[in-house]
Coordinates of C-alpha atoms in Angstrom, one line a residue:
M214 CA 22.0 -4.5 17.1
H215 CA 20.4 -4.0 21.2
L216 CA 20.8 -0.3 23.9
T217 CA 19.8 -0.5 26.7
H218 CA 18.4 2.7 27.1
S219 CA 16.1 4.7 25.2
L220 CA 16.8 5.9 22.0
A221 CA 15.3 7.5 18.6
L222 CA 16.4 7.3 15.2
V223 CA 16.1 10.2 13.6
S224 CA 17.2 9.7 9.6
L225 CA 18.7 12.6 8.2
A226 CA 18.3 11.4 4.5
T227 CA 16.1 13.3 2.7
S228 CA -0.6 3.4 -21.5
T229 CA -2.9 6.0 -20.1
L230 CA -5.7 5.5 -16.9
A231 CA -8.1 8.8 -18.3
F232 CA -9.5 10.2 -15.5
Q233 CA -9.5 13.8 -14.1
I234 CA -8.3 14.3 -10.5
P235 CA -9.8 17.3 -9.0
N236 CA -7.6 20.4 -8.8
S237 CA -6.0 20.6 -5.4
N238 CA -4.0 23.9 -5.1
R239 CA -6.6 25.6 -3.7
P240 CA -8.0 22.7 -0.6
S241 CA -10.3 23.5 1.9
T242 CA -8.7 21.7 4.6
K243 CA -11.2 22.4 7.4
H244 CA -12.7 19.3 9.3
T245 CA -16.0 19.4 9.7
P246 CA -17.7 17.0 11.7
S247 CA -20.9 15.0 11.2
S248 CA -22.3 12.1 11.6
D249 CA -20.4 10.1 9.9
D250 CA -17.5 11.6 13.1
K251 CA -19.9 10.8 15.8
T252 CA -20.5 6.8 14.8
T253 CA -16.9 6.3 14.1
N254 CA -16.0 3.1 15.6
P255 CA -13.4 2.0 16.5
T256 CA -11.2 5.0 17.3
V257 CA -9.0 5.9 14.5
R258 CA -5.6 7.4 15.6
D259 CA -3.6 9.9 13.3
I260 CA 0.0 9.1 13.0
F261 CA 2.1 10.6 10.4
Q262 CA 0.5 13.2 8.3
F263 CA 2.5 15.1 4.9
P264 CA 2.6 18.8 5.1
D265 CA 0.6 19.7 2.0
N266 CA -2.5 18.8 -0.1
G267 CA -1.4 16.2 -3.1
S268 CA 0.7 13.8 -1.0
F269 CA -0.1 10.2 -1.9
V270 CA 0.1 7.6 -0.1
D271 CA -0.3 4.2 -2.2
N272 CA 1.1 1.2 0.1
V273 CA 1.9 1.2 3.2
V274 CA 4.0 -2.8 4.4
V275 CA 5.2 -3.1 8.4
R276 CA 8.3 -4.2 9.2
P277 CA 10.1 -6.6 11.5
D278 CA 10.7 -4.0 13.8
G279 CA 6.7 -2.8 13.9
T280 CA 8.0 0.4 11.8
L281 CA 6.4 1.2 8.3
L282 CA 7.3 1.5 5.0
L283 CA 5.2 3.9 2.8
T284 CA 4.8 4.2 -1.0
R285 CA 3.9 8.0 -2.2
I286 CA 3.0 8.0 -7.0
D287 CA 3.3 11.5 -6.3
V288 CA 6.6 12.2 -5.6
P289 CA 9.0 8.3 -6.0
E290 CA 9.8 8.2 -2.4
V291 CA 9.5 6.2 -0.2
W292 CA 8.7 7.1 3.9
S293 CA 9.5 5.4 7.2
V294 CA 7.3 5.9 9.8
D295 CA 7.7 5.5 13.5
P296 CA 3.7 4.1 14.8
R297 CA 5.4 5.3 18.6
T298 CA 6.6 8.0 17.4
G299 CA 5.0 10.1 15.3
S300 CA 8.1 10.5 13.4
G301 CA 8.4 10.2 9.3
T302 CA 11.2 10.3 7.5
L303 CA 11.6 9.8 3.6
A304 CA 13.6 6.7 3.6
Y305 CA 14.3 6.2 -0.6
S306 CA 13.8 8.2 -3.7
F307 CA 14.0 7.1 -6.9
A308 CA 15.0 10.4 -8.6
Q309 CA 18.9 9.3 -8.1
Q310 CA 18.4 6.4 -10.1
S311 CA 16.4 7.6 -13.5
S312 CA 14.1 11.1 -14.5
D313 CA 11.9 8.5 -15.7
I314 CA 10.8 6.8 -12.4
T315 CA 8.1 9.4 -11.2
A316 CA 5.8 6.7 -8.4
V317 CA 6.2 4.0 -6.2
F318 CA 3.6 1.0 -5.6
G319 CA 3.4 -2.3 -4.3
I320 CA 5.7 -2.5 -1.5
T321 CA 6.4 -6.8 -0.3
E322 CA 8.4 -7.5 2.5
V323 CA 10.3 -11.1 0.4
E324 CA 12.7 -11.9 3.3
H325 CA 13.9 -10.5 6.6
D326 CA 13.5 -6.8 6.0
V327 CA 14.4 -7.1 2.5
F328 CA 11.2 -5.3 0.2
A329 CA 10.3 -5.9 -2.7
V330 CA 9.3 -2.5 -4.7
V331 CA 7.3 -1.8 -7.7
A332 CA 8.4 1.9 -9.6
G333 CA 7.7 3.0 -12.4
K334 CA 6.6 6.3 -15.0
F335 CA 3.1 8.1 -13.5
T336 CA 1.6 11.7 -13.0
L337 CA -1.1 12.2 -11.1
E338 CA -2.6 14.7 -13.9
G339 CA -5.2 12.4 -15.7
F340 CA -3.9 9.7 -14.2
A341 CA -1.4 8.5 -16.5
A342 CA 1.1 5.9 -16.7
E343 CA 3.4 5.0 -19.0
Q344 CA 3.8 1.4 -21.0
G345 CA 7.7 0.4 -20.7
S346 CA 8.7 2.7 -17.6
F347 CA 7.6 0.4 -15.1
G348 CA 10.6 -2.4 -13.3
V349 CA 10.7 -4.5 -9.6
W350 CA 13.3 -3.2 -7.6
R351 CA 15.1 -5.1 -4.3
L352 CA 15.5 -1.9 -1.1
D353 CA 16.7 -3.7 1.6
F354 CA 17.0 -2.7 5.2
N355 CA 19.3 -5.3 7.5
D356 CA 22.0 -4.3 9.7
D357 CA 25.3 -2.8 7.3
G358 CA 27.1 -1.5 11.0
N359 CA 26.0 2.1 9.1
Y360 CA 23.5 4.2 11.0
D361 CA 21.8 7.9 11.0
V362 CA 22.1 10.4 14.2
L363 CA 20.4 9.3 17.5
E364 CA 19.0 11.4 19.5
V365 CA 19.0 10.6 23.2
P366 CA 16.0 11.9 24.7
N367 CA 15.6 13.9 28.1
S368 CA 14.2 11.1 30.8
W369 CA 15.4 7.3 30.2
S370 CA 13.3 4.7 30.2
G371 CA 16.0 1.5 30.8
E372 CA 13.8 -0.4 29.1
E373 CA 15.4 -2.8 26.0
F374 CA 15.4 -0.9 22.7
S375 CA 15.8 -2.5 19.1
L376 CA 17.7 -0.1 17.1
S377 CA 17.5 -0.9 13.3
K378 CA 17.5 1.6 10.2
N379 CA 15.2 3.5 8.5
T380 CA 17.3 4.1 5.0
P381 CA 18.2 0.8 3.2
S382 CA 21.6 -0.8 3.1
A383 CA 21.9 -1.8 -0.5
V384 CA 19.5 -0.7 -3.2
S385 CA 19.6 -3.3 -6.5
K386 CA 16.9 -3.6 -9.8
I387 CA 15.3 -6.7 -9.8
V388 CA 13.7 -6.8 -13.2
D389 CA 12.2 -4.3 -16.0
I390 CA 8.8 -5.6 -16.8
P391 CA 8.0 -3.5 -19.9
E392 CA 5.2 -5.1 -21.6
A393 CA 3.8 -4.3 -18.0
K394 CA 0.6 -1.0 -18.7
A395 CA 0.9 -0.1 -14.5
L396 CA 2.0 -2.0 -12.6
G397 CA 0.4 -1.5 -8.7
A398 CA -0.2 -3.9 -5.9
S399 CA 2.3 -6.5 -5.4
T400 CA 2.1 -9.9 -3.2
L401 CA 4.8 -12.3 -1.6
Y402 CA 4.0 -16.4 -2.9
K403 CA 5.8 -18.9 -1.4
P404 CA 4.6 -22.7 -2.9
N405 CA 7.3 -24.4 -2.0
D406 CA 11.0 -23.7 0.3
E407 CA 12.1 -23.6 -3.0
A408 CA 10.5 -20.6 -4.3
R409 CA 9.6 -16.6 -4.6
Y410 CA 7.5 -15.4 -6.4
L411 CA 6.2 -11.6 -6.2
L412 CA 3.1 -11.3 -7.4
I413 CA 2.0 -8.0 -9.4
S414 CA -1.0 -6.9 -10.1
D415 CA -1.5 -5.1 -14.2
S416 CA -4.5 -2.8 -13.9
P417 CA -5.4 -1.8 -17.7
D418 CA -4.5 -5.0 -18.9
G419 CA -6.4 -7.7 -15.9
M420 CA -3.7 -9.6 -15.1
I421 CA -0.9 -10.7 -12.8
W422 CA 2.5 -10.7 -13.4
R423 CA 4.6 -13.7 -11.2
V424 CA 8.9 -12.1 -10.8
D425 CA 11.4 -14.7 -9.6
V426 CA 12.7 -12.7 -6.8
D427 CA 16.3 -14.3 -7.1
S428 CA 16.3 -15.2 -10.6
G429 CA 14.3 -12.0 -12.0
E430 CA 12.5 -14.0 -14.6
Y431 CA 9.1 -13.1 -15.1
A432 CA 5.8 -14.0 -17.3
A433 CA 2.4 -13.6 -16.9
A434 CA 0.6 -15.9 -14.0
L435 CA -3.2 -15.1 -14.6
Q436 CA -5.4 -13.3 -16.8
D437 CA -9.6 -13.4 -16.6
E438 CA -12.6 -11.2 -17.6
S439 CA -13.0 -10.7 -13.7
M440 CA -9.9 -9.1 -14.0
L441 CA -10.3 -6.2 -16.4
P442 CA -12.0 -2.7 -16.2
A443 CA -15.4 -2.1 -16.2
P444 CA -17.1 -1.5 -19.4
N445 CA -16.9 2.7 -20.1
A446 CA -15.0 2.9 -17.0
P447 CA -11.5 4.4 -16.1
P448 CA -9.2 1.6 -16.9
M449 CA -8.9 0.1 -13.2
G450 CA -8.7 -3.1 -12.9
V451 CA -7.7 -5.7 -10.1
N452 CA -5.8 -3.7 -8.2
G453 CA -5.2 -5.0 -4.3
I454 CA -3.8 -9.0 -3.7
H455 CA -3.5 -11.9 -1.3
V456 CA -2.9 -15.7 -0.7
V457 CA -4.7 -16.4 1.9
G458 CA -3.7 -20.5 1.3
E459 CA -4.2 -21.5 -1.8
Y460 CA -5.8 -19.0 -2.8
L461 CA -5.3 -15.5 -4.9
H462 CA -7.2 -13.0 -3.2
Y463 CA -8.3 -10.2 -5.5
V464 CA -10.4 -6.6 -5.9
S465 CA -11.9 -5.1 -9.2
V466 CA -11.5 -1.3 -8.6
T467 CA -14.1 -0.1 -11.3
K468 CA -16.2 -3.8 -11.3
K469 CA -16.8 -3.3 -7.1
E470 CA -15.5 -7.2 -6.9
Y471 CA -13.6 -9.3 -4.2
R472 CA -12.5 -12.4 -6.0
R473 CA -10.7 -15.5 -5.0
V474 CA -8.9 -18.0 -7.1
K475 CA -7.2 -21.2 -6.7
I476 CA -3.6 -21.1 -7.6
D477 CA -0.8 -24.0 -8.5
E478 CA 2.9 -23.6 -7.2
M479 CA 3.3 -21.6 -10.5
A480 CA 0.5 -18.9 -9.5
N481 CA -1.6 -20.0 -12.7
A482 CA -5.1 -20.6 -11.9
A483 CA -6.3 -24.0 -10.3
G484 CA -10.1 -23.7 -10.5
P485 CA -12.4 -21.1 -11.2
F486 CA -12.2 -17.4 -10.6
E487 CA -15.0 -17.1 -8.1
L488 CA -17.0 -14.1 -6.8
I489 CA -16.8 -13.2 -3.1
T490 CA -19.1 -9.8 -2.7
T491 CA -20.1 -7.2 -5.3
E492 CA -21.2 -4.9 -2.1
I493 CA -17.7 -3.2 -1.2
N494 CA -16.6 -0.9 -3.4
P495 CA -12.8 -1.5 -3.3
D496 CA -9.7 -0.3 -4.1
S497 CA -7.3 -2.0 -1.9
F498 CA -7.1 -4.4 1.4
D499 CA -5.4 -6.7 3.6
I500 CA -6.4 -10.0 5.6
T501 CA -5.7 -12.5 8.0
D502 CA -4.9 -16.3 7.9
D503 CA -9.1 -17.0 8.6
G504 CA -10.1 -15.2 5.9
T505 CA -11.1 -11.6 7.7
A506 CA -10.5 -8.6 5.3
Y507 CA -10.4 -4.8 5.9
F508 CA -10.8 -2.3 2.3
A509 CA -9.8 0.9 1.7
T510 CA -12.4 2.5 -0.3
N511 CA -10.6 5.4 -1.8
P512 CA -13.9 7.7 -2.8
E513 CA -16.1 6.0 0.2
N514 CA -13.8 7.4 2.6
T515 CA -13.8 4.2 4.8
I516 CA -12.6 1.2 5.6
V517 CA -14.8 -2.1 5.2
K518 CA -14.5 -4.9 6.7
Y519 CA -15.8 -8.3 5.2
T520 CA -15.5 -11.3 7.8
P521 CA -15.3 -15.6 7.2
E522 CA -19.4 -16.1 7.3
G523 CA -19.5 -13.2 4.5
K524 CA -20.9 -10.2 7.3
I525 CA -20.0 -6.6 6.0
E526 CA -19.9 -3.7 8.0
N527 CA -18.5 -0.3 7.4
F528 CA -15.8 -0.3 10.8
A529 CA -13.8 2.9 10.5
G530 CA -14.7 6.4 8.1
G531 CA -17.7 7.2 6.7
K532 CA -19.2 8.9 3.3
N533 CA -18.8 12.3 4.7
S534 CA -16.4 11.9 7.0
T535 CA -12.6 13.6 7.1
V536 CA -11.6 11.1 9.9
L537 CA -10.4 9.0 6.2
P538 CA -10.6 11.1 3.8
G539 CA -9.5 9.2 0.3
P540 CA -7.8 5.7 2.3
T541 CA -6.2 4.0 -0.6
C542 CA -4.5 1.0 1.0
C543 CA -4.2 -1.0 4.9
A544 CA -1.8 -3.2 6.6
L545 CA -2.1 -5.1 9.4
D546 CA 0.3 -5.0 12.0
R547 CA 2.5 -8.4 13.2
K548 CA 0.0 -9.3 16.0
G549 CA -3.0 -8.8 14.1
Q550 CA -4.1 -5.8 16.5
T551 CA -4.0 -2.6 15.0
L552 CA -4.7 -1.6 11.2
Y553 CA -2.9 0.8 9.3
V554 CA -4.2 2.3 7.2
G555 CA -2.6 5.6 4.1
T556 CA -4.7 7.7 2.8
N557 CA -4.7 10.1 -0.3
G558 CA -6.8 12.9 2.2
G559 CA -9.4 13.3 -0.4
L560 CA -7.7 14.0 -3.6
M561 CA -9.9 12.1 -5.6
A562 CA -12.9 12.5 -4.4
P563 CA -13.3 15.6 -1.6
V564 CA -14.9 15.0 1.3
G565 CA -18.5 16.7 0.5
G566 CA -17.4 18.1 -2.9
T567 CA -14.6 20.5 -1.2
Y568 CA -12.5 19.4 1.3
K569 CA -8.9 17.8 0.7
E570 CA -6.1 17.4 3.6
P571 CA -2.8 16.0 3.0
G572 CA -2.1 12.3 2.6
K573 CA -1.6 10.5 6.2
I574 CA -1.0 7.1 8.2
A575 CA -3.8 6.3 10.4
A576 CA -4.1 3.3 12.9
I577 CA -7.2 1.3 14.0
S578 CA -6.7 -0.8 17.5
L579 CA -8.5 -4.1 16.3

């Protein structure tokens, strides 16, 4: 649907992982300049920030129209954020589905403006996930002819404006995966024109599940020692995953490894699990077709860039910087010109031991 005037669309919709998160009831909110802030390059722009400390953005995805969808694990919600206006609205709450769904994790576009979303029972206190509670849902944002409130600005630009929904027109369950301990990040794998698989990391078990998006059939696709949590560490193994060509790229959080494995049409291993580098402290990442990757490092408060030539650089933020406290995820826009970063505000590791802020979405021009 297209209008010839500039309009703004505003929505009115409103197993156990065992490490401790610091108390966030009385956070420090003072922004403390540091040498890291002064040298941060390129510029980081805050797009949208939640009002309360403890808000935890887990994943972000870019829609066809350029708006963002972000998942939260402090509440069972998906939010819509418009980078052009800085506005953020609740797109969908899974609380209306079940009180047993308390957090939303991976989100992946599986067809035009249709997203597969991972949700389950999880609490930030003790970082505890309940085995048997996780499932995969479908959120369809395609036009059903019903829109939220339209707000007309004071001035008219006269330029064409593409109108899209901030709330899904349909929500349905794809499948439950009761065997999963703690589903997390996800990615789409299309080995041919007839198959569409959602691959989902299961961090404590060091494995990746394959879900047929159309039939709901699922099975374990990949499992390897490299995906398991490090010995004597919190049970956080494989997390961020992406398919590039014939390879699945993945990170192992507590082992601090970035790896890849060649996969066949069923997403099973078709080659060795190759180590790329151990010089990054990764949580999640996004990657271009040429292999350039950007990593959110969470407690390191940085975005790290990795090039196909093996060059590693601190791209934005800094260990003692409050520019990106607790970056948990990142996503490239569809032109590869902007990197969007989601944060937890330093909830898991306050900057300098004290600084925390509400979770947010920031943008970095590439």
